Amino acid sequence: MVPDTTTSPRTGRQELLTALGEIEQRVLWLSAATIDHANRVRPNPTGLKVGGHQASCASMVSIMTTLWFHELTADDRVSVKPHASPALHAVNHLLGELPAGALETLRSFGGLQSYPSRTKDPDPVDYSTGSVGIGATAPIWGALARRYVEGRFPGAGTGRQYALLGDAELDEGACWEAVQDPMVAGLGEVVWIVDLNRQSLDRVVPALSAERLAGMFEAAGWQVLTLKYGEQLTELFSRPGGEALRTRLDTMGNPEYQRLLRCTPAELRDRLPGTGSTREPLERLVATLDDDALHSAVRNLGGHDLGALLDAYAAIDDTRPTVILAYTVKGRGLHSEGHPQNHSSLLTRDQLADLATRTGADLDDPWRPLPADSAAARLCAERAEELRRPPVERIAPPPVPTDFGRTPGGTGTTQQAFGRALLDLSRSAPEAAARVVTVSPDVSSSTNLGGWLNKVGVWSPTERVDWFADDAETILHWRENPTGQHVELGIAETNLVGLLGELGATWSRWGQPLLPIGIMYDPFVNRALEPWQFGIYAGGQSLLVGTPSGVTLAPEGGAHQSITTPSLGLEQPGCTTWEPAFAQDTEWCVLAALSLLGRPDGGSAYLRLSTRPVDQSLAAVPADPAARERRRRQSVAGAYGLRRAEGTPDVTLAAMGAMVPEALTAADRLAGLGVAADVVCVTSPGLLFRATQARRGLDDAPQWVLDQAFPADRVAPLVTLLDGHPHTLAFLGTVHNTPVTPLGVTRFGQSGALDEVHRHHGIDTESVVRAALDLTHRP
């Protein structure tokens, strides 16, 4: 337990606790009533379950009340566990941030979201949550993003970063990947408050051990504060038989304890003493308590003791991350409290009426405000003023050039071109380059970031000695200091995209736009997919680079050969995906992606790059400035005609990324067979799909690229080709309703030489020629 150190400049301790207690009861009522209205009052003609989590809110109301109505400052940020969303809206309502009518819109179209959402909820939400583990870790990456911004573009201020999470959420591996990352140990502004109610969705967790959790946090360098018992139980421990009571509760299994919460006082008197050596002294202690005192004592846990919570906040050590393990009762104060299946249960009408009576609310006027002259109402008004944040003055991101004006030659890869594009940006547009921050999970040198790192350095809160600076054989210079522009995390892709999302949200949090770029091996994009998607949903704008990719990583075998990632980029809302074939296209697409970042009308992007060497003369970049600009616009819009056959084509070969050389070779082979083939270089399947949808009135995207890449006077059967799943480009047959044969990868990969692997998957030149001959019905 932590010492009692809290005092209030506004009022005495007891008066403060009394006011907080009234607010706590109102938050409990409002959260329960909001869920009840969504399920029982609002018309539901379909009969579809609406849902809500009254019990999950109830276990959090004490924690949230003490935080918002005493502890938080305007600079602090809080991530609230998903199922406590109605409690957050109740708090915001009491602070004047949400009108009463909005409480009637939970889970309705355009209303309060099921889970807290920065981009969709009408009231203040600091972090979007809803996916287990992501909301818990987001404040860690928010703290890093704030430090990065404050160190380079002052104005982000200070403030703690809180995460309110349930104990079952700690089962998610993403939590522990983040907790133990070396970057995290010095983030003293990070505070996790664990709602330790010992229940999951389906059951009481039988073996949850707070001591084990505490040891894991302590091993990672975190401060651990444990709030197990409240004031009433602590006082009972000091009475005769009190030590026996403490021993009994400390050694009792979670299911047995939860069962006590469902007992009548008579049953408690029989069950609580147990059967061992504690029974006799406990029977004597229990006999001194009346029924009400006994009933309240067994549920008097630290996570519901307002004074203990205030003391814990006062004991936070701001030099390292802190976790508060707050024991709670799921559903506390509700008729369902402690029941193992109370996760989604709803109070009956009679039970809700009883709750209204006990909390001083009105069942017939559920949103009735607190009495204006009450201490609770005055505290709400006072805290509303203290927590009000000034409007964010947003700085527009500096302009990003569209073209560096040079044409790459020789043989190269798109991965190499990406590294060169960053260096060229620093020379051509230093203001834009100054806002670039790259993030990788220990793969900087193997993804062609070496030149960029040597130029800009590695970010660290403090400067560290580079002990290899004088080593002549050291090519990658690891200079760590507060001005560096690269952040290196451990090998955990979920951490990378979590940080990427928060770096991409600085424009909306503090008005300072960054141009964040995350680089990882493309095969592991799937591992990071969920938090990456959630970061985009939450408004984080960033560029994710997956490299190297595909079965063109031939010797690496199936373990490193990504197959599904091209279609993932196509399917992801809020994200533009590009897979360029040539260095010139890579440069243009990187610049186009960066121009989307850090703005209210912007979005994220995904680049899929390759380590396959390609002859850059195949790109046939026009020398004429107007023609070059036309090619650039087509490239960033999704596709361009790379080669046009003389006369009317018999077939069109639409290829993407590393497979474009096969398409060009196949076109030459077909010409020798008397088959005229156009070759279209696809750079963005996602943009082309949106264009086809817009043509049908299903999207508002520009359509012109279809007319230029697939002109109506050159309609022919299609062979599509990519180093990924073939369905990614199969939709191109709908552009002109032509026959289409999609070629791609549908099986796990094999190790081998490039030609062997391409032949194995049917994406080699021979396969393209055969498919074209079949479509054109040639013998």
Short mmCIF file of N, CA and C in Angstrom, two decimals, residues 77-201:
data_model
loop_
_atom_site.label_atom_id
_atom_site.label_comp_id
_atom_site.label_asym_id
_atom_site.label_seq_id
_atom_site.Cartn_x
_atom_site.Cartn_y
_atom_site.Cartn_z
N ARG A 77 -2.93 12.85 -21.16
CA ARG A 77 -3.74 12.11 -22.12
C ARG A 77 -4.09 10.76 -21.50
N VAL A 78 -5.30 10.25 -21.80
CA VAL A 78 -5.77 9.00 -21.20
C VAL A 78 -6.34 8.09 -22.27
N SER A 79 -5.91 6.86 -22.26
CA SER A 79 -6.50 5.81 -23.08
C SER A 79 -7.42 4.98 -22.19
N VAL A 80 -8.69 4.89 -22.56
CA VAL A 80 -9.70 4.22 -21.73
C VAL A 80 -10.04 2.87 -22.34
N LYS A 81 -10.06 1.84 -21.52
CA LYS A 81 -10.33 0.49 -22.02
C LYS A 81 -11.65 0.49 -22.81
N PRO A 82 -11.74 -0.31 -23.85
CA PRO A 82 -12.88 -0.24 -24.78
C PRO A 82 -14.24 -0.33 -24.12
N HIS A 83 -14.40 -1.28 -23.20
CA HIS A 83 -15.73 -1.53 -22.65
C HIS A 83 -16.16 -0.51 -21.61
N ALA A 84 -15.27 0.43 -21.27
CA ALA A 84 -15.63 1.52 -20.38
C ALA A 84 -16.01 2.78 -21.14
N SER A 85 -16.25 2.64 -22.43
CA SER A 85 -16.62 3.80 -23.25
C SER A 85 -17.80 4.59 -22.67
N PRO A 86 -18.90 3.95 -22.24
CA PRO A 86 -20.00 4.74 -21.66
C PRO A 86 -19.59 5.51 -20.41
N ALA A 87 -18.66 4.98 -19.62
CA ALA A 87 -18.19 5.71 -18.44
C ALA A 87 -17.41 6.95 -18.87
N LEU A 88 -16.62 6.85 -19.94
CA LEU A 88 -15.91 8.02 -20.45
C LEU A 88 -16.90 9.08 -20.92
N HIS A 89 -17.94 8.68 -21.61
CA HIS A 89 -18.93 9.66 -22.06
C HIS A 89 -19.67 10.27 -20.87
N ALA A 90 -19.88 9.49 -19.82
CA ALA A 90 -20.51 10.02 -18.61
C ALA A 90 -19.61 11.09 -17.98
N VAL A 91 -18.32 10.82 -17.91
CA VAL A 91 -17.37 11.80 -17.37
C VAL A 91 -17.39 13.07 -18.21
N ASN A 92 -17.32 12.91 -19.52
CA ASN A 92 -17.31 14.09 -20.40
C ASN A 92 -18.61 14.88 -20.29
N HIS A 93 -19.70 14.18 -20.07
CA HIS A 93 -20.98 14.88 -19.88
C HIS A 93 -20.95 15.73 -18.61
N LEU A 94 -20.42 15.17 -17.52
CA LEU A 94 -20.36 15.91 -16.27
C LEU A 94 -19.39 17.09 -16.36
N LEU A 95 -18.43 17.01 -17.28
CA LEU A 95 -17.49 18.11 -17.48
C LEU A 95 -18.00 19.11 -18.52
N GLY A 96 -19.21 18.92 -19.00
CA GLY A 96 -19.80 19.86 -19.95
C GLY A 96 -19.33 19.69 -21.37
N GLU A 97 -18.67 18.56 -21.69
CA GLU A 97 -18.15 18.33 -23.03
C GLU A 97 -19.11 17.55 -23.91
N LEU A 98 -20.24 17.10 -23.35
CA LEU A 98 -21.17 16.27 -24.11
C LEU A 98 -22.58 16.56 -23.62
N PRO A 99 -23.48 17.00 -24.50
CA PRO A 99 -24.84 17.29 -24.05
C PRO A 99 -25.58 16.02 -23.66
N ALA A 100 -26.58 16.18 -22.84
CA ALA A 100 -27.33 15.02 -22.34
C ALA A 100 -27.94 14.21 -23.48
N GLY A 101 -28.42 14.90 -24.50
CA GLY A 101 -29.05 14.18 -25.61
C GLY A 101 -28.12 13.20 -26.29
N ALA A 102 -26.81 13.49 -26.27
CA ALA A 102 -25.85 12.59 -26.92
C ALA A 102 -25.75 11.26 -26.19
N LEU A 103 -26.07 11.24 -24.89
CA LEU A 103 -26.02 9.98 -24.15
C LEU A 103 -27.06 8.99 -24.65
N GLU A 104 -28.03 9.46 -25.40
CA GLU A 104 -29.06 8.58 -25.95
C GLU A 104 -28.66 7.99 -27.30
N THR A 105 -27.44 8.29 -27.76
CA THR A 105 -27.03 7.86 -29.10
C THR A 105 -25.98 6.77 -29.09
N LEU A 106 -25.69 6.16 -27.94
CA LEU A 106 -24.66 5.14 -27.88
C LEU A 106 -24.97 4.02 -28.87
N ARG A 107 -24.00 3.70 -29.71
CA ARG A 107 -24.09 2.61 -30.68
C ARG A 107 -25.18 2.83 -31.72
N SER A 108 -25.59 4.07 -31.90
CA SER A 108 -26.52 4.38 -32.99
C SER A 108 -25.73 4.99 -34.14
N PHE A 109 -26.31 5.00 -35.33
CA PHE A 109 -25.60 5.50 -36.51
C PHE A 109 -25.29 6.98 -36.33
N GLY A 110 -24.01 7.33 -36.43
CA GLY A 110 -23.59 8.71 -36.26
C GLY A 110 -23.53 9.17 -34.83
N GLY A 111 -23.78 8.29 -33.87
CA GLY A 111 -23.79 8.67 -32.46
C GLY A 111 -22.51 8.26 -31.75
N LEU A 112 -22.61 8.07 -30.44
CA LEU A 112 -21.46 7.64 -29.66
C LEU A 112 -21.04 6.25 -30.08
N GLN A 113 -19.75 6.08 -30.30
CA GLN A 113 -19.25 4.80 -30.81
C GLN A 113 -19.26 3.74 -29.71
N SER A 114 -19.22 2.48 -30.15
CA SER A 114 -19.19 1.38 -29.18
C SER A 114 -17.97 1.47 -28.29
N TYR A 115 -16.84 1.89 -28.88
CA TYR A 115 -15.59 2.01 -28.14
C TYR A 115 -15.01 3.40 -28.42
N PRO A 116 -14.22 3.92 -27.51
CA PRO A 116 -13.72 5.29 -27.68
C PRO A 116 -13.04 5.51 -29.03
N SER A 117 -13.39 6.59 -29.70
CA SER A 117 -12.83 6.87 -31.02
C SER A 117 -12.44 8.34 -31.13
N ARG A 118 -11.18 8.59 -31.44
CA ARG A 118 -10.70 9.97 -31.63
C ARG A 118 -11.38 10.64 -32.81
N THR A 119 -11.70 9.87 -33.83
CA THR A 119 -12.16 10.45 -35.09
C THR A 119 -13.66 10.42 -35.26
N LYS A 120 -14.38 9.63 -34.47
CA LYS A 120 -15.81 9.48 -34.69
C LYS A 120 -16.68 9.95 -33.52
N ASP A 121 -16.16 9.95 -32.31
CA ASP A 121 -16.95 10.40 -31.17
C ASP A 121 -17.01 11.93 -31.13
N PRO A 122 -18.14 12.48 -30.68
CA PRO A 122 -18.26 13.95 -30.65
C PRO A 122 -17.59 14.60 -29.46
N ASP A 123 -17.26 13.83 -28.43
CA ASP A 123 -16.65 14.41 -27.23
C ASP A 123 -15.16 14.07 -27.21
N PRO A 124 -14.40 14.69 -26.30
CA PRO A 124 -12.94 14.47 -26.29
C PRO A 124 -12.57 13.02 -26.00
N VAL A 125 -11.81 12.43 -26.89
CA VAL A 125 -11.25 11.09 -26.72
C VAL A 125 -9.78 11.18 -27.10
N ASP A 126 -8.90 10.85 -26.19
CA ASP A 126 -7.47 10.99 -26.44
C ASP A 126 -6.91 9.86 -27.30
N TYR A 127 -7.40 8.65 -27.09
CA TYR A 127 -6.91 7.49 -27.82
C TYR A 127 -8.09 6.62 -28.25
N SER A 128 -8.08 6.21 -29.50
CA SER A 128 -9.05 5.22 -29.95
C SER A 128 -8.66 3.87 -29.37
N THR A 129 -9.65 3.16 -28.82
CA THR A 129 -9.41 1.82 -28.31
C THR A 129 -10.50 0.90 -28.85
N GLY A 130 -10.36 -0.37 -28.61
CA GLY A 130 -11.33 -1.32 -29.11
C GLY A 130 -10.69 -2.63 -29.47
N SER A 131 -9.41 -2.58 -29.83
CA SER A 131 -8.66 -3.78 -30.14
C SER A 131 -7.74 -4.07 -28.96
N VAL A 132 -7.88 -5.23 -28.38
CA VAL A 132 -7.21 -5.54 -27.11
C VAL A 132 -5.70 -5.38 -27.25
N GLY A 133 -5.10 -4.68 -26.32
CA GLY A 133 -3.66 -4.47 -26.27
C GLY A 133 -3.22 -3.19 -26.95
N ILE A 134 -3.95 -2.74 -27.96
CA ILE A 134 -3.52 -1.57 -28.72
C ILE A 134 -3.78 -0.30 -27.91
N GLY A 135 -4.94 -0.21 -27.28
CA GLY A 135 -5.23 0.95 -26.45
C GLY A 135 -4.31 1.04 -25.25
N ALA A 136 -3.89 -0.11 -24.75
CA ALA A 136 -2.99 -0.12 -23.59
C ALA A 136 -1.63 0.43 -23.96
N THR A 137 -1.12 0.05 -25.13
CA THR A 137 0.23 0.45 -25.50
C THR A 137 0.28 1.82 -26.16
N ALA A 138 -0.84 2.31 -26.67
CA ALA A 138 -0.83 3.59 -27.40
C ALA A 138 -0.23 4.74 -26.60
N PRO A 139 -0.52 4.89 -25.30
CA PRO A 139 0.10 6.00 -24.55
C PRO A 139 1.62 5.91 -24.47
N ILE A 140 2.17 4.71 -24.55
CA ILE A 140 3.63 4.59 -24.58
C ILE A 140 4.17 5.26 -25.83
N TRP A 141 3.56 4.93 -26.97
CA TRP A 141 4.02 5.51 -28.23
C TRP A 141 3.63 6.98 -28.32
N GLY A 142 2.52 7.36 -27.66
CA GLY A 142 2.16 8.77 -27.59
C GLY A 142 3.20 9.57 -26.81
N ALA A 143 3.75 8.96 -25.76
CA ALA A 143 4.79 9.63 -24.97
C ALA A 143 6.06 9.82 -25.80
N LEU A 144 6.44 8.79 -26.54
CA LEU A 144 7.62 8.92 -27.40
C LEU A 144 7.40 9.98 -28.47
N ALA A 145 6.21 9.98 -29.08
CA ALA A 145 5.91 10.96 -30.13
C ALA A 145 5.95 12.37 -29.55
N ARG A 146 5.39 12.57 -28.35
CA ARG A 146 5.41 13.90 -27.74
C ARG A 146 6.84 14.35 -27.47
N ARG A 147 7.65 13.44 -26.96
CA ARG A 147 9.05 13.80 -26.69
C ARG A 147 9.78 14.17 -27.99
N TYR A 148 9.53 13.41 -29.03
CA TYR A 148 10.19 13.69 -30.30
C TYR A 148 9.79 15.08 -30.81
N VAL A 149 8.48 15.36 -30.78
CA VAL A 149 8.00 16.65 -31.27
C VAL A 149 8.54 17.79 -30.41
N GLU A 150 8.47 17.63 -29.10
CA GLU A 150 8.90 18.70 -28.20
C GLU A 150 10.39 19.00 -28.37
N GLY A 151 11.18 17.96 -28.67
CA GLY A 151 12.61 18.18 -28.83
C GLY A 151 12.97 18.90 -30.11
N ARG A 152 12.11 18.85 -31.12
CA ARG A 152 12.44 19.44 -32.42
C ARG A 152 11.58 20.65 -32.74
N PHE A 153 10.32 20.60 -32.34
CA PHE A 153 9.39 21.69 -32.64
C PHE A 153 8.63 22.00 -31.35
N PRO A 154 9.21 22.77 -30.44
CA PRO A 154 8.62 22.97 -29.11
C PRO A 154 7.17 23.43 -29.17
N GLY A 155 6.41 22.95 -28.17
CA GLY A 155 5.00 23.31 -28.09
C GLY A 155 4.12 22.14 -27.69
N ALA A 156 4.69 20.93 -27.70
CA ALA A 156 3.90 19.76 -27.31
C ALA A 156 3.74 19.65 -25.80
N GLY A 157 4.54 20.41 -25.04
CA GLY A 157 4.37 20.46 -23.59
C GLY A 157 4.82 19.19 -22.90
N THR A 158 4.23 19.00 -21.71
CA THR A 158 4.57 17.83 -20.91
C THR A 158 3.29 17.06 -20.66
N GLY A 159 3.19 16.42 -19.53
CA GLY A 159 1.96 15.71 -19.19
C GLY A 159 2.15 14.21 -19.18
N ARG A 160 1.38 13.58 -18.32
CA ARG A 160 1.42 12.12 -18.22
C ARG A 160 0.58 11.48 -19.33
N GLN A 161 0.91 10.23 -19.60
CA GLN A 161 0.18 9.43 -20.58
C GLN A 161 -0.36 8.20 -19.83
N TYR A 162 -1.67 8.20 -19.59
CA TYR A 162 -2.31 7.13 -18.83
C TYR A 162 -2.96 6.10 -19.76
N ALA A 163 -2.90 4.85 -19.33
CA ALA A 163 -3.67 3.79 -19.97
C ALA A 163 -4.50 3.10 -18.91
N LEU A 164 -5.81 3.06 -19.11
CA LEU A 164 -6.72 2.33 -18.22
C LEU A 164 -7.08 1.03 -18.92
N LEU A 165 -6.68 -0.08 -18.34
CA LEU A 165 -6.88 -1.35 -19.01
C LEU A 165 -7.35 -2.42 -18.04
N GLY A 166 -8.04 -3.40 -18.58
CA GLY A 166 -8.47 -4.52 -17.76
C GLY A 166 -7.36 -5.54 -17.61
N ASP A 167 -7.42 -6.33 -16.54
CA ASP A 167 -6.35 -7.29 -16.31
C ASP A 167 -6.30 -8.36 -17.40
N ALA A 168 -7.45 -8.75 -17.94
CA ALA A 168 -7.44 -9.74 -19.01
C ALA A 168 -6.71 -9.23 -20.25
N GLU A 169 -6.64 -7.90 -20.41
CA GLU A 169 -5.94 -7.33 -21.56
C GLU A 169 -4.45 -7.61 -21.50
N LEU A 170 -3.95 -7.89 -20.31
CA LEU A 170 -2.52 -8.20 -20.18
C LEU A 170 -2.17 -9.57 -20.75
N ASP A 171 -3.18 -10.35 -21.15
CA ASP A 171 -2.90 -11.59 -21.86
C ASP A 171 -2.37 -11.33 -23.25
N GLU A 172 -2.63 -10.13 -23.78
CA GLU A 172 -2.21 -9.78 -25.13
C GLU A 172 -0.70 -9.55 -25.17
N GLY A 173 -0.03 -10.28 -26.06
CA GLY A 173 1.42 -10.20 -26.15
C GLY A 173 1.94 -8.82 -26.48
N ALA A 174 1.13 -8.01 -27.21
CA ALA A 174 1.58 -6.66 -27.57
C ALA A 174 1.90 -5.83 -26.32
N CYS A 175 1.19 -6.09 -25.22
CA CYS A 175 1.47 -5.34 -23.99
C CYS A 175 2.89 -5.59 -23.52
N TRP A 176 3.30 -6.84 -23.51
CA TRP A 176 4.62 -7.17 -22.96
C TRP A 176 5.72 -6.84 -23.95
N GLU A 177 5.43 -6.90 -25.25
CA GLU A 177 6.42 -6.44 -26.23
C GLU A 177 6.75 -4.97 -25.99
N ALA A 178 5.72 -4.19 -25.67
CA ALA A 178 5.93 -2.77 -25.44
C ALA A 178 6.60 -2.51 -24.09
N VAL A 179 6.14 -3.21 -23.05
CA VAL A 179 6.66 -2.97 -21.70
C VAL A 179 8.17 -3.18 -21.65
N GLN A 180 8.67 -4.21 -22.34
CA GLN A 180 10.10 -4.54 -22.21
C GLN A 180 10.98 -3.89 -23.26
N ASP A 181 10.41 -3.10 -24.19
CA ASP A 181 11.25 -2.47 -25.19
C ASP A 181 12.22 -1.50 -24.51
N PRO A 182 13.50 -1.51 -24.92
CA PRO A 182 14.49 -0.65 -24.25
C PRO A 182 14.14 0.83 -24.29
N MET A 183 13.38 1.27 -25.28
CA MET A 183 13.02 2.68 -25.38
C MET A 183 12.07 3.12 -24.26
N VAL A 184 11.38 2.16 -23.64
CA VAL A 184 10.26 2.50 -22.76
C VAL A 184 10.69 2.78 -21.32
N ALA A 185 11.79 2.18 -20.89
CA ALA A 185 12.16 2.24 -19.47
C ALA A 185 12.34 3.66 -18.94
N GLY A 186 12.68 4.61 -19.79
CA GLY A 186 12.89 5.98 -19.33
C GLY A 186 11.68 6.88 -19.46
N LEU A 187 10.54 6.34 -19.84
CA LEU A 187 9.35 7.16 -20.06
C LEU A 187 8.57 7.30 -18.75
N GLY A 188 9.01 8.21 -17.90
CA GLY A 188 8.37 8.37 -16.60
C GLY A 188 6.97 8.93 -16.67
N GLU A 189 6.57 9.50 -17.80
CA GLU A 189 5.21 10.04 -17.92
C GLU A 189 4.17 8.97 -18.19
N VAL A 190 4.59 7.73 -18.44
CA VAL A 190 3.65 6.64 -18.74
C VAL A 190 3.12 6.03 -17.45
N VAL A 191 1.81 5.96 -17.33
CA VAL A 191 1.17 5.34 -16.16
C VAL A 191 0.07 4.40 -16.66
N TRP A 192 0.19 3.14 -16.31
CA TRP A 192 -0.87 2.17 -16.58
C TRP A 192 -1.63 1.93 -15.28
N ILE A 193 -2.95 1.96 -15.37
CA ILE A 193 -3.80 1.60 -14.23
C ILE A 193 -4.59 0.37 -14.64
N VAL A 194 -4.29 -0.73 -13.98
CA VAL A 194 -4.90 -2.01 -14.34
C VAL A 194 -6.12 -2.25 -13.46
N ASP A 195 -7.25 -2.38 -14.12
CA ASP A 195 -8.52 -2.73 -13.47
C ASP A 195 -8.47 -4.23 -13.17
N LEU A 196 -7.95 -4.57 -12.00
CA LEU A 196 -7.68 -5.97 -11.65
C LEU A 196 -8.94 -6.61 -11.06
N ASN A 197 -9.90 -6.89 -11.96
CA ASN A 197 -11.17 -7.46 -11.47
C ASN A 197 -11.20 -8.99 -11.54
N ARG A 198 -10.15 -9.58 -12.05
CA ARG A 198 -9.96 -11.03 -12.05
C ARG A 198 -11.02 -11.77 -12.85
N GLN A 199 -11.63 -11.08 -13.81
CA GLN A 199 -12.59 -11.72 -14.69
C GLN A 199 -12.22 -11.47 -16.14
N SER A 200 -12.48 -12.45 -16.97
CA SER A 200 -12.41 -12.26 -18.41
C SER A 200 -13.84 -12.24 -18.94
N LEU A 201 -14.01 -12.38 -20.24
CA LEU A 201 -15.35 -12.31 -20.80
C LEU A 201 -16.23 -13.45 -20.31
#
